[in-house]
Amino acid sequence: MNLATLDRFDVRSANGVLAAAALLTNPVPFDDASSLTNEFATQAQELISEIRENLNIARSDNSPRARTLVDKTIAIELRNRTVGALLDDALSRAGQSGKLPTSMYVVEQPESFSRRFQPLGVRKGNVEEAVRFPDDYQHLMNDSPLGVIESDVISLFVKRVEGTVGGDFWLLVQTHRIGQRQVAQSAWRIYPDEVPLEGARNPLDLLKRFASVFGVPVKARSDSKETMFLEAEVVPAQNQLEIFVRKVPDFFASVSKVNLNDPTKMLIGTGYGIDMAKYRSALKLRGVKIA
Amino acid sequence: MPILLYSTNPFLKYRIQQEYRGQHFAWCSPVFDARVLNRYALGADQPPSSDPYSIYANLHKAVNKNDEHDTKINEQKKTLPAIAVQWCNDGHISDATRDEIIAIVAKATFREWRPLIYVIPFSGVSGRVIEVERARRASSEPEYIIEDLRSSEFDIIEPAP
């Protein structure tokens, strides 16, 4: 919409006038609206009149329909004059830093994930549900304490699932967080009578407890000490980061890392290995159908 | 003084304030549902526009029915971006962060506008509660504002859909 009232302002002030108009048109002032409405009160009233005129709303018309029309126009103008065509970029930034509501992420379940985890009693719908509407979640490596300049980061999502066979369990889904996308990497059934959960405070604790039962020892470098779970360990930079998993016939290994300002080093966020044969046997013992 | 204060807010408003500022602006009432109070009790005349239960019920209904003309949701769709512009102009957030908030609001689905009920123990915030002057209230019943409510100072109730 062409709004002549805003033409005489620079971009910042024009946004301020629009925002003040948004706040002044609220019937109940339920939000903190002091500085802008004080600064731009007159101009905002002028703008509101212009918008109403453009929309052919009579001066006396304060009906909900008229208010909604004005509200929608202001919202669209605010969006177009700020983020505009870069909306997707802004959403990707919010997604990467873990600030997007979980329900707004796009969940992807690649073929490699489905092939590995669906035969272990994981349903596609449960994974989608766990990521978008979790009981608890944690975005790891969403800040940059060590001067991170690019990232390869994960998120964890937990959802309680009523199991028809084998009892209720927590489904723990690990994803690779890429902008607005959450790409599934693993999905584990965690049974409270099998994995000691007392004192676990967040999804990462849950993953560590799970690894303590079903994991295989790992280490960050060939010469370092073995552990069941690698966390926040700085290692020399490598093109293809690998962790060293003590060999078992069938294992799942996960390592997440971020690059650092110092190009000779990188930070391992988390790293662990799961003994798939042991995990599969435990599921079988419960009566879970294993393909 | 009341023991508890109540406030109903859309999930997305909660989420944006929590993620980007770490504190919440809350307009509160000392009663949750004026309809069930004794006729002469304090707060019994709280009108629907300020009554947390009524706000909850109306917003819940609008979200469940995907009502694109709901006035409360449309108010919030313009108010949250406006608040982001204000935070940016006041120097609390960068232009890029302002744009993130505006983009999130623009892309939000009805589910993100679902109502949450804040239950705020009065004793923890008593020094920061502002009594709303009569001209800004919907009735003669008391209403309060807390400008910097922290997440540790209240519980959130989200009744099952």
Tab-separated table of C-alpha atoms in Angstrom:
chain	number	residue	atom	x	y	z
A	1	MET	CA	0.000	0.000	0.000
A	2	ASN	CA	1.298	3.427	-0.859
A	3	LEU	CA	1.466	5.411	2.383
A	4	ALA	CA	2.327	9.064	1.815
A	5	THR	CA	2.622	9.733	5.559
A	6	LEU	CA	5.720	7.536	5.686
A	7	ASP	CA	7.403	9.075	2.622
A	8	ARG	CA	8.821	12.013	4.565
A	9	PHE	CA	10.708	9.794	7.039
A	10	ASP	CA	13.943	7.861	6.817
A	11	VAL	CA	13.594	4.049	7.019
A	12	ARG	CA	14.143	3.818	10.782
A	13	SER	CA	11.666	6.549	11.652
A	14	ALA	CA	9.102	5.196	9.179
A	15	ASN	CA	9.311	1.827	10.941
A	16	GLY	CA	8.894	3.656	14.234
A	17	VAL	CA	5.749	5.436	13.003
A	18	LEU	CA	4.278	2.145	11.751
A	19	ALA	CA	5.090	0.403	15.018
A	20	ALA	CA	3.578	3.265	17.015
A	21	ALA	CA	0.433	2.998	14.868
A	22	ALA	CA	0.315	-0.738	15.649
A	23	LEU	CA	0.527	-0.102	19.372
A	24	LEU	CA	-1.880	2.838	19.429
A	25	THR	CA	-4.618	0.889	17.636
A	26	ASN	CA	-4.796	-1.723	20.399
A	27	PRO	CA	-8.075	-1.326	22.283
A	28	VAL	CA	-6.435	-2.472	25.501
A	29	PRO	CA	-2.830	-1.299	25.946
A	30	PHE	CA	-1.548	-4.670	27.072
A	31	ASP	CA	2.011	-4.275	25.911
A	32	ASP	CA	4.888	-2.005	26.837
A	33	ALA	CA	4.421	0.798	24.359
A	34	SER	CA	6.013	3.849	25.817
A	35	SER	CA	8.982	5.134	23.820
A	36	LEU	CA	7.626	4.788	20.278
A	37	THR	CA	4.124	5.959	21.013
A	38	ASN	CA	5.513	8.995	22.816
A	39	GLU	CA	7.884	9.867	19.992
A	40	PHE	CA	5.565	9.287	17.048
A	41	ALA	CA	2.050	9.765	18.469
A	42	THR	CA	0.968	12.500	16.022
A	43	GLN	CA	2.495	10.907	12.930
A	44	ALA	CA	1.040	7.503	13.881
A	45	GLN	CA	-2.471	8.988	14.151
A	46	GLU	CA	-1.976	10.566	10.735
A	47	LEU	CA	-0.889	7.195	9.359
A	48	ILE	CA	-3.875	5.390	10.886
A	49	SER	CA	-6.209	7.920	9.239
A	50	GLU	CA	-4.483	7.415	5.901
A	51	ILE	CA	-4.745	3.622	6.167
A	52	ARG	CA	-8.438	3.814	7.051
A	53	GLU	CA	-9.020	6.139	4.120
A	54	ASN	CA	-7.172	3.811	1.732
A	55	LEU	CA	-9.281	0.920	2.986
A	56	ASN	CA	-12.516	2.944	2.619
A	57	ILE	CA	-13.343	2.597	6.304
A	58	ALA	CA	-15.683	5.289	7.578
A	59	ARG	CA	-14.336	7.510	10.362
A	60	SER	CA	-17.051	6.308	12.746
A	61	ASP	CA	-16.550	2.613	11.960
A	62	ASN	CA	-14.877	0.919	14.946
A	63	SER	CA	-16.314	-2.511	14.245
A	64	PRO	CA	-14.151	-5.620	14.792
A	65	ARG	CA	-14.040	-6.045	10.986
A	66	ALA	CA	-12.682	-2.529	10.473
A	67	ARG	CA	-10.107	-2.995	13.256
A	68	THR	CA	-8.978	-6.319	11.796
A	69	LEU	CA	-8.525	-4.761	8.340
A	70	VAL	CA	-6.357	-1.992	9.796
A	71	ASP	CA	-4.398	-4.487	11.944
A	72	LYS	CA	-3.682	-6.738	8.962
A	73	THR	CA	-2.547	-3.791	6.842
A	74	ILE	CA	-0.169	-2.551	9.531
A	75	ALA	CA	1.247	-6.059	10.050
A	76	ILE	CA	1.884	-6.500	6.305
A	77	GLU	CA	3.480	-3.045	5.969
A	78	LEU	CA	5.738	-3.678	8.984
A	79	ARG	CA	6.858	-6.980	7.520
A	80	ASN	CA	7.419	-5.618	4.006
A	81	ARG	CA	9.383	-2.596	5.214
A	82	THR	CA	11.658	-4.550	7.566
A	83	VAL	CA	12.468	-8.167	6.760
A	84	GLY	CA	10.700	-8.060	3.357
A	85	ALA	CA	12.076	-10.509	0.814
A	86	LEU	CA	14.682	-11.803	3.288
A	87	LEU	CA	12.048	-13.537	5.415
A	88	ASP	CA	13.388	-17.029	4.749
A	89	ASP	CA	16.945	-15.975	5.618
A	90	ALA	CA	15.729	-14.537	8.919
A	91	LEU	CA	13.827	-17.743	9.700
A	92	SER	CA	16.898	-19.821	8.906
A	93	ARG	CA	19.004	-17.720	11.285
A	94	ALA	CA	16.396	-18.146	14.013
A	95	GLY	CA	16.247	-21.869	13.295
A	96	GLN	CA	20.000	-22.350	13.366
A	97	SER	CA	20.308	-20.612	16.721
A	98	GLY	CA	17.433	-22.691	18.145
A	99	LYS	CA	15.051	-19.756	18.548
A	100	LEU	CA	12.336	-21.028	16.238
A	101	PRO	CA	9.350	-22.629	18.014
A	102	THR	CA	9.779	-26.389	17.576
A	103	SER	CA	6.480	-26.647	15.691
A	104	MET	CA	7.842	-24.334	12.992
A	105	TYR	CA	10.798	-26.530	12.031
A	106	VAL	CA	10.579	-28.729	8.954
A	107	VAL	CA	11.300	-32.327	9.964
A	108	GLU	CA	13.232	-34.472	7.491
A	109	GLN	CA	13.753	-38.197	7.845
A	110	PRO	CA	16.379	-39.227	5.282
A	111	GLU	CA	16.459	-42.688	3.776
A	112	SER	CA	19.542	-43.668	5.794
A	113	PHE	CA	17.720	-42.806	9.037
A	114	SER	CA	14.510	-44.640	8.093
A	115	ARG	CA	16.440	-47.706	6.956
A	116	ARG	CA	18.253	-47.933	10.268
A	117	PHE	CA	15.599	-46.945	12.801
A	118	GLN	CA	12.222	-47.997	11.397
A	119	PRO	CA	13.172	-51.691	11.773
A	120	LEU	CA	13.819	-50.878	15.453
A	121	GLY	CA	10.194	-49.997	16.156
A	122	VAL	CA	10.431	-46.288	15.337
A	123	ARG	CA	7.469	-44.831	13.467
A	124	LYS	CA	7.762	-41.901	11.107
A	125	GLY	CA	4.789	-40.164	12.756
A	126	ASN	CA	6.306	-40.527	16.227
A	127	VAL	CA	9.534	-38.874	15.092
A	128	GLU	CA	7.657	-35.962	13.506
A	129	GLU	CA	5.539	-35.583	16.652
A	130	ALA	CA	8.562	-35.750	18.966
A	131	VAL	CA	10.409	-33.011	17.085
A	132	ARG	CA	7.536	-30.616	16.493
A	133	PHE	CA	5.648	-31.147	19.756
A	134	PRO	CA	8.152	-32.519	22.260
A	135	ASP	CA	7.705	-32.925	25.990
A	136	ASP	CA	11.232	-31.558	26.318
A	137	TYR	CA	13.965	-30.480	23.938
A	138	GLN	CA	17.447	-29.045	23.873
A	139	HIS	CA	19.313	-27.272	21.100
A	140	LEU	CA	22.983	-28.010	21.593
A	141	MET	CA	25.758	-25.664	20.517
A	142	ASN	CA	23.428	-22.746	19.897
A	143	ASP	CA	25.810	-20.144	21.249
A	144	SER	CA	29.423	-19.508	20.452
A	145	PRO	CA	31.456	-19.438	23.656
A	146	LEU	CA	34.641	-20.250	21.813
A	147	GLY	CA	34.174	-18.011	18.823
A	148	VAL	CA	32.351	-20.407	16.544
A	149	ILE	CA	32.272	-19.246	12.932
A	150	GLU	CA	30.385	-22.132	11.326
A	151	SER	CA	28.533	-25.053	12.685
A	152	ASP	CA	27.497	-28.672	12.407
A	153	VAL	CA	25.124	-28.839	15.313
A	154	ILE	CA	22.438	-31.050	16.832
A	155	SER	CA	19.164	-30.840	18.715
A	156	LEU	CA	17.569	-33.405	21.031
A	157	PHE	CA	13.833	-33.970	21.402
A	158	VAL	CA	12.055	-36.163	23.942
A	159	LYS	CA	8.467	-37.377	23.831
A	160	ARG	CA	6.711	-39.941	25.988
A	161	VAL	CA	5.127	-42.652	23.870
A	162	GLU	CA	2.535	-45.152	25.040
A	163	GLY	CA	3.933	-48.469	23.918
A	164	THR	CA	1.392	-51.124	22.978
A	165	VAL	CA	4.086	-53.775	23.452
A	166	GLY	CA	6.912	-53.492	25.959
A	167	GLY	CA	5.488	-50.592	27.983
A	168	ASP	CA	5.687	-46.815	27.773
A	169	PHE	CA	9.000	-45.277	26.754
A	170	TRP	CA	10.660	-41.961	26.065
A	171	LEU	CA	11.453	-41.505	22.390
A	172	LEU	CA	14.725	-39.572	22.162
A	173	VAL	CA	15.266	-38.108	18.705
A	174	GLN	CA	18.581	-36.570	17.730
A	175	THR	CA	18.595	-34.246	14.735
A	176	HIS	CA	21.048	-32.246	12.725
A	177	ARG	CA	19.859	-28.625	12.894
A	178	ILE	CA	20.220	-26.842	9.566
A	179	GLY	CA	18.418	-23.508	9.469
A	180	GLN	CA	14.685	-24.213	9.527
A	181	ARG	CA	15.250	-27.955	9.012
A	182	GLN	CA	15.658	-30.680	11.597
A	183	VAL	CA	17.187	-33.707	9.899
A	184	ALA	CA	16.715	-36.893	11.924
A	185	GLN	CA	19.912	-38.779	12.776
A	186	SER	CA	18.807	-41.232	15.441
A	187	ALA	CA	15.739	-42.195	17.472
A	188	TRP	CA	16.046	-44.325	20.594
A	189	ARG	CA	13.404	-45.980	22.742
A	190	ILE	CA	14.366	-45.301	26.340
A	191	TYR	CA	12.578	-47.431	28.923
A	192	PRO	CA	12.673	-46.063	32.474
A	193	ASP	CA	13.115	-49.559	33.959
A	194	GLU	CA	16.166	-50.189	31.782
A	195	VAL	CA	18.021	-46.883	31.755
A	196	PRO	CA	18.574	-45.169	35.126
A	197	LEU	CA	16.854	-41.822	34.720
A	198	GLU	CA	16.884	-40.558	38.282
A	199	GLY	CA	18.457	-37.107	38.422
A	200	ALA	CA	18.385	-36.636	34.631
A	201	ARG	CA	17.496	-32.992	34.122
A	202	ASN	CA	17.444	-32.534	30.357
A	203	PRO	CA	17.520	-34.477	27.060
A	204	LEU	CA	21.331	-34.484	27.001
A	205	ASP	CA	21.350	-36.194	30.407
A	206	LEU	CA	18.929	-38.739	28.975
A	207	LEU	CA	21.225	-39.407	26.020
A	208	LYS	CA	24.224	-39.823	28.346
A	209	ARG	CA	22.305	-42.282	30.531
A	210	PHE	CA	21.256	-44.209	27.443
A	211	ALA	CA	24.871	-44.308	26.230
A	212	SER	CA	25.988	-45.511	29.657
A	213	VAL	CA	23.775	-48.604	29.230
A	214	PHE	CA	23.963	-49.308	25.486
A	215	GLY	CA	27.103	-47.439	24.515
A	216	VAL	CA	30.554	-48.570	23.493
A	217	PRO	CA	33.656	-46.709	24.663
A	218	VAL	CA	34.811	-43.900	22.383
A	219	LYS	CA	37.730	-41.496	22.236
A	220	ALA	CA	38.401	-38.258	20.349
A	221	ARG	CA	41.939	-39.116	19.264
A	222	SER	CA	43.788	-42.364	18.863
A	223	ASP	CA	46.016	-41.449	21.816
A	224	SER	CA	43.328	-40.168	24.225
A	225	LYS	CA	41.500	-42.008	26.994
A	226	GLU	CA	38.293	-43.943	26.298
A	227	THR	CA	34.979	-42.651	27.631
A	228	MET	CA	31.290	-43.523	27.176
A	229	PHE	CA	30.405	-39.968	26.120
A	230	LEU	CA	32.506	-37.208	24.616
A	231	GLU	CA	31.465	-33.675	25.460
A	232	ALA	CA	32.976	-30.234	24.782
A	233	GLU	CA	36.388	-31.499	23.751
A	234	VAL	CA	38.744	-29.407	21.625
A	235	VAL	CA	40.669	-31.468	19.050
A	236	PRO	CA	42.947	-30.694	16.098
A	237	ALA	CA	40.952	-29.673	13.002
A	238	GLN	CA	40.328	-32.426	10.436
A	239	ASN	CA	38.448	-32.437	7.148
A	240	GLN	CA	36.475	-35.506	8.123
A	241	LEU	CA	36.111	-35.696	11.877
A	242	GLU	CA	35.866	-39.205	13.231
A	243	ILE	CA	35.733	-40.526	16.730
A	244	PHE	CA	37.344	-43.805	17.625
A	245	VAL	CA	34.750	-46.355	18.633
A	246	ARG	CA	35.858	-49.599	20.253
A	247	LYS	CA	35.009	-52.167	17.627
A	248	VAL	CA	31.813	-54.150	18.001
A	249	PRO	CA	30.151	-55.952	15.060
A	250	ASP	CA	27.363	-53.387	14.587
A	251	PHE	CA	27.491	-49.916	16.049
A	252	PHE	CA	25.964	-46.474	15.565
A	253	ALA	CA	28.380	-43.565	16.012
A	254	SER	CA	27.488	-39.907	16.352
A	255	VAL	CA	29.751	-36.909	16.557
A	256	SER	CA	28.778	-33.246	16.363
A	257	LYS	CA	31.340	-30.519	15.994
A	258	VAL	CA	31.787	-26.812	15.476
A	259	ASN	CA	34.715	-25.039	13.860
A	260	LEU	CA	36.547	-22.464	15.889
A	261	ASN	CA	38.136	-19.126	15.067
A	262	ASP	CA	41.472	-20.906	15.402
A	263	PRO	CA	41.543	-22.876	12.112
A	264	THR	CA	43.850	-25.518	13.569
A	265	LYS	CA	41.238	-26.636	16.129
A	266	MET	CA	37.640	-27.765	16.332
A	267	LEU	CA	35.236	-28.425	19.165
A	268	ILE	CA	33.480	-31.764	19.567
A	269	GLY	CA	30.058	-30.964	21.025
A	270	THR	CA	28.991	-34.547	21.672
A	271	GLY	CA	30.285	-37.931	20.580
A	272	TYR	CA	29.161	-41.444	21.424
A	273	GLY	CA	28.707	-44.921	20.008
A	274	ILE	CA	25.825	-47.366	20.525
A	275	ASP	CA	26.148	-51.153	20.407
A	276	MET	CA	23.266	-51.926	18.067
A	277	ALA	CA	23.239	-55.677	18.766
A	278	LYS	CA	22.833	-55.062	22.499
A	279	TYR	CA	20.080	-52.475	21.911
A	280	ARG	CA	18.282	-54.762	19.457
A	281	SER	CA	18.349	-57.678	21.909
A	282	ALA	CA	16.884	-55.528	24.665
A	283	LEU	CA	14.011	-54.479	22.402
A	284	LYS	CA	13.421	-58.104	21.386
A	285	LEU	CA	13.284	-59.190	25.029
A	286	ARG	CA	10.462	-56.683	25.559
A	287	GLY	CA	8.523	-58.123	22.657
A	288	VAL	CA	9.045	-55.132	20.358
A	289	LYS	CA	8.778	-56.214	16.733
A	290	ILE	CA	12.205	-55.989	15.147
A	291	ALA	CA	12.449	-56.249	11.383
B	1	MET	CA	-3.036	-8.103	48.531
B	2	PRO	CA	-3.875	-11.145	46.390
B	3	ILE	CA	-2.016	-14.410	46.806
B	4	LEU	CA	-1.845	-15.080	43.071
B	5	LEU	CA	-2.020	-13.070	39.869
B	6	TYR	CA	-3.180	-14.555	36.554
B	7	SER	CA	-2.386	-13.570	33.017
B	8	THR	CA	-3.334	-15.164	29.682
B	9	ASN	CA	-0.911	-14.798	26.785
B	10	PRO	CA	-0.408	-16.440	23.391
B	11	PHE	CA	2.359	-19.046	23.264
B	12	LEU	CA	4.246	-17.088	20.594
B	13	LYS	CA	4.338	-13.948	22.721
B	14	TYR	CA	5.722	-15.988	25.624
B	15	ARG	CA	8.267	-17.647	23.391
B	16	ILE	CA	9.552	-14.437	21.761
B	17	GLN	CA	9.860	-12.601	25.063
B	18	GLN	CA	11.632	-15.580	26.630
B	19	GLU	CA	14.050	-16.221	23.761
B	20	TYR	CA	14.906	-12.662	22.857
B	21	ARG	CA	14.629	-10.729	26.135
B	22	GLY	CA	14.533	-13.337	28.919
B	23	GLN	CA	11.683	-11.471	30.609
B	24	HIS	CA	7.985	-10.962	30.140
B	25	PHE	CA	5.567	-8.079	30.090
B	26	ALA	CA	2.375	-9.325	31.718
B	27	TRP	CA	-0.983	-7.671	32.212
B	28	CYS	CA	-2.496	-9.464	35.219
B	29	SER	CA	-5.669	-9.935	37.161
B	30	PRO	CA	-6.049	-11.040	40.788
B	31	VAL	CA	-8.937	-13.319	39.740
B	32	PHE	CA	-8.866	-16.084	37.133
B	33	ASP	CA	-12.545	-16.499	36.353
B	34	ALA	CA	-14.889	-13.766	37.493
B	35	ARG	CA	-17.979	-15.833	36.634
B	36	VAL	CA	-17.459	-18.257	39.492
B	37	LEU	CA	-16.916	-15.654	42.199
B	38	ASN	CA	-19.388	-14.585	44.829
B	39	ARG	CA	-21.346	-11.618	43.522
B	40	TYR	CA	-19.799	-9.255	46.060
B	41	ALA	CA	-16.243	-10.612	45.937
B	42	LEU	CA	-13.362	-8.438	44.804
B	43	GLY	CA	-12.922	-9.073	41.068
B	44	ALA	CA	-16.435	-10.438	40.487
B	45	ASP	CA	-17.167	-7.637	38.014
B	46	GLN	CA	-14.041	-8.232	35.941
B	47	PRO	CA	-15.230	-7.799	32.308
B	48	PRO	CA	-14.341	-10.455	29.689
B	49	SER	CA	-11.678	-8.279	28.047
B	50	SER	CA	-9.639	-8.368	31.277
B	51	ASP	CA	-10.719	-11.701	32.685
B	52	PRO	CA	-7.964	-14.334	32.181
B	53	TYR	CA	-10.436	-17.191	31.774
B	54	SER	CA	-12.491	-15.341	29.147
B	55	ILE	CA	-9.350	-14.337	27.243
B	56	TYR	CA	-8.192	-17.964	27.402
B	57	ALA	CA	-11.547	-19.350	26.234
B	58	ASN	CA	-11.867	-16.910	23.323
B	59	LEU	CA	-8.311	-17.411	22.093
B	60	HIS	CA	-8.545	-21.184	22.492
B	61	LYS	CA	-11.703	-21.203	20.402
B	62	ALA	CA	-10.166	-18.980	17.710
B	63	VAL	CA	-7.091	-21.215	17.484
B	64	ASN	CA	-9.120	-24.427	17.328
B	65	LYS	CA	-11.344	-23.019	14.605
B	66	ASN	CA	-8.443	-21.459	12.642
B	67	ASP	CA	-10.325	-18.166	12.786
B	68	GLU	CA	-8.400	-15.772	10.532
B	69	HIS	CA	-10.609	-12.865	11.553
B	70	ASP	CA	-10.055	-13.229	15.286
B	71	THR	CA	-9.332	-9.746	16.597
B	72	LYS	CA	-7.000	-10.877	19.400
B	73	ILE	CA	-4.772	-12.888	17.059
B	74	ASN	CA	-4.674	-10.106	14.478
B	75	GLU	CA	-3.825	-7.594	17.197
B	76	GLN	CA	-0.907	-9.769	18.259
B	77	LYS	CA	0.253	-10.258	14.666
B	78	LYS	CA	0.859	-6.523	14.392
B	79	THR	CA	1.818	-5.896	18.040
B	80	LEU	CA	4.714	-8.361	18.319
B	81	PRO	CA	6.494	-6.961	15.225
B	82	ALA	CA	5.863	-3.453	16.579
B	83	ILE	CA	7.417	-4.428	19.904
B	84	ALA	CA	10.400	-5.858	17.987
B	85	VAL	CA	10.806	-2.492	16.227
B	86	GLN	CA	10.620	-0.761	19.596
B	87	TRP	CA	13.250	-3.076	21.137
B	88	CYS	CA	15.456	-2.426	18.099
B	89	ASN	CA	15.018	1.362	18.208
B	90	ASP	CA	15.714	1.286	21.965
B	91	GLY	CA	18.946	-0.640	21.329
B	92	HIS	CA	17.933	-3.893	23.049
B	93	ILE	CA	18.228	-6.008	19.872
B	94	SER	CA	19.912	-5.715	16.468
B	95	ASP	CA	18.193	-5.149	13.113
B	96	ALA	CA	18.846	-8.813	12.259
B	97	THR	CA	17.172	-10.000	15.475
B	98	ARG	CA	14.217	-7.661	14.870
B	99	ASP	CA	13.834	-9.245	11.428
B	100	GLU	CA	13.957	-12.760	12.947
B	101	ILE	CA	11.077	-11.915	15.281
B	102	ILE	CA	9.024	-10.350	12.490
B	103	ALA	CA	9.667	-13.380	10.266
B	104	ILE	CA	8.632	-15.820	13.009
B	105	VAL	CA	5.378	-13.935	13.593
B	106	ALA	CA	4.697	-13.784	9.847
B	107	LYS	CA	5.162	-17.547	9.407
B	108	ALA	CA	3.463	-18.695	12.618
B	109	THR	CA	0.526	-21.075	12.272
B	110	PHE	CA	-2.565	-21.026	14.479
B	111	ARG	CA	-0.953	-23.496	16.839
B	112	GLU	CA	1.653	-20.902	17.833
B	113	TRP	CA	-1.108	-18.514	18.946
B	114	ARG	CA	-2.584	-20.954	21.466
B	115	PRO	CA	-3.166	-19.426	24.898
B	116	LEU	CA	-1.057	-20.049	27.986
B	117	ILE	CA	-2.094	-19.174	31.516
B	118	TYR	CA	0.529	-17.614	33.772
B	119	VAL	CA	0.061	-18.181	37.484
B	120	ILE	CA	2.195	-15.683	39.393
B	121	PRO	CA	2.703	-15.865	43.174
B	122	PHE	CA	2.272	-12.275	44.298
B	123	SER	CA	4.896	-12.416	47.037
B	124	GLY	CA	7.731	-12.954	44.541
B	125	VAL	CA	6.901	-9.881	42.471
B	126	SER	CA	5.191	-7.584	44.981
B	127	GLY	CA	7.853	-4.876	44.693
B	128	ARG	CA	7.491	-4.684	40.906
B	129	VAL	CA	3.745	-4.894	40.450
B	130	ILE	CA	2.234	-1.727	39.001
B	131	GLU	CA	-1.420	-1.084	39.673
B	132	VAL	CA	-3.062	0.064	36.442
B	133	GLU	CA	-4.653	3.495	36.696
B	134	ARG	CA	-8.439	3.557	36.365
B	135	ALA	CA	-8.439	5.214	32.920
B	136	ARG	CA	-6.545	2.265	31.396
B	137	ARG	CA	-8.601	-0.458	33.071
B	138	ALA	CA	-11.626	-2.123	31.552
B	139	SER	CA	-13.656	-1.699	34.752
B	140	SER	CA	-13.327	-0.612	38.344
B	141	GLU	CA	-11.891	-4.032	39.235
B	142	PRO	CA	-8.130	-4.063	39.928
B	143	GLU	CA	-5.624	-4.902	37.189
B	144	TYR	CA	-1.850	-5.021	37.369
B	145	ILE	CA	1.188	-4.848	35.092
B	146	ILE	CA	4.526	-6.529	35.610
B	147	GLU	CA	7.050	-5.246	33.088
B	148	ASP	CA	9.949	-7.575	33.787
B	149	LEU	CA	8.568	-10.916	34.887
B	150	ARG	CA	11.171	-13.682	34.874
B	151	SER	CA	10.352	-17.283	33.987
B	152	SER	CA	11.341	-18.473	37.464
B	153	GLU	CA	8.646	-16.265	38.975
B	154	PHE	CA	5.581	-17.927	37.507
B	155	ASP	CA	4.096	-21.226	36.412
B	156	ILE	CA	2.566	-21.803	33.023
B	157	ILE	CA	-0.586	-23.839	32.661
B	158	GLU	CA	-1.593	-25.114	29.267
B	159	PRO	CA	-4.774	-27.140	29.653
B	160	ALA	CA	-5.057	-30.081	27.278
B	161	PRO	CA	-6.432	-29.017	23.873
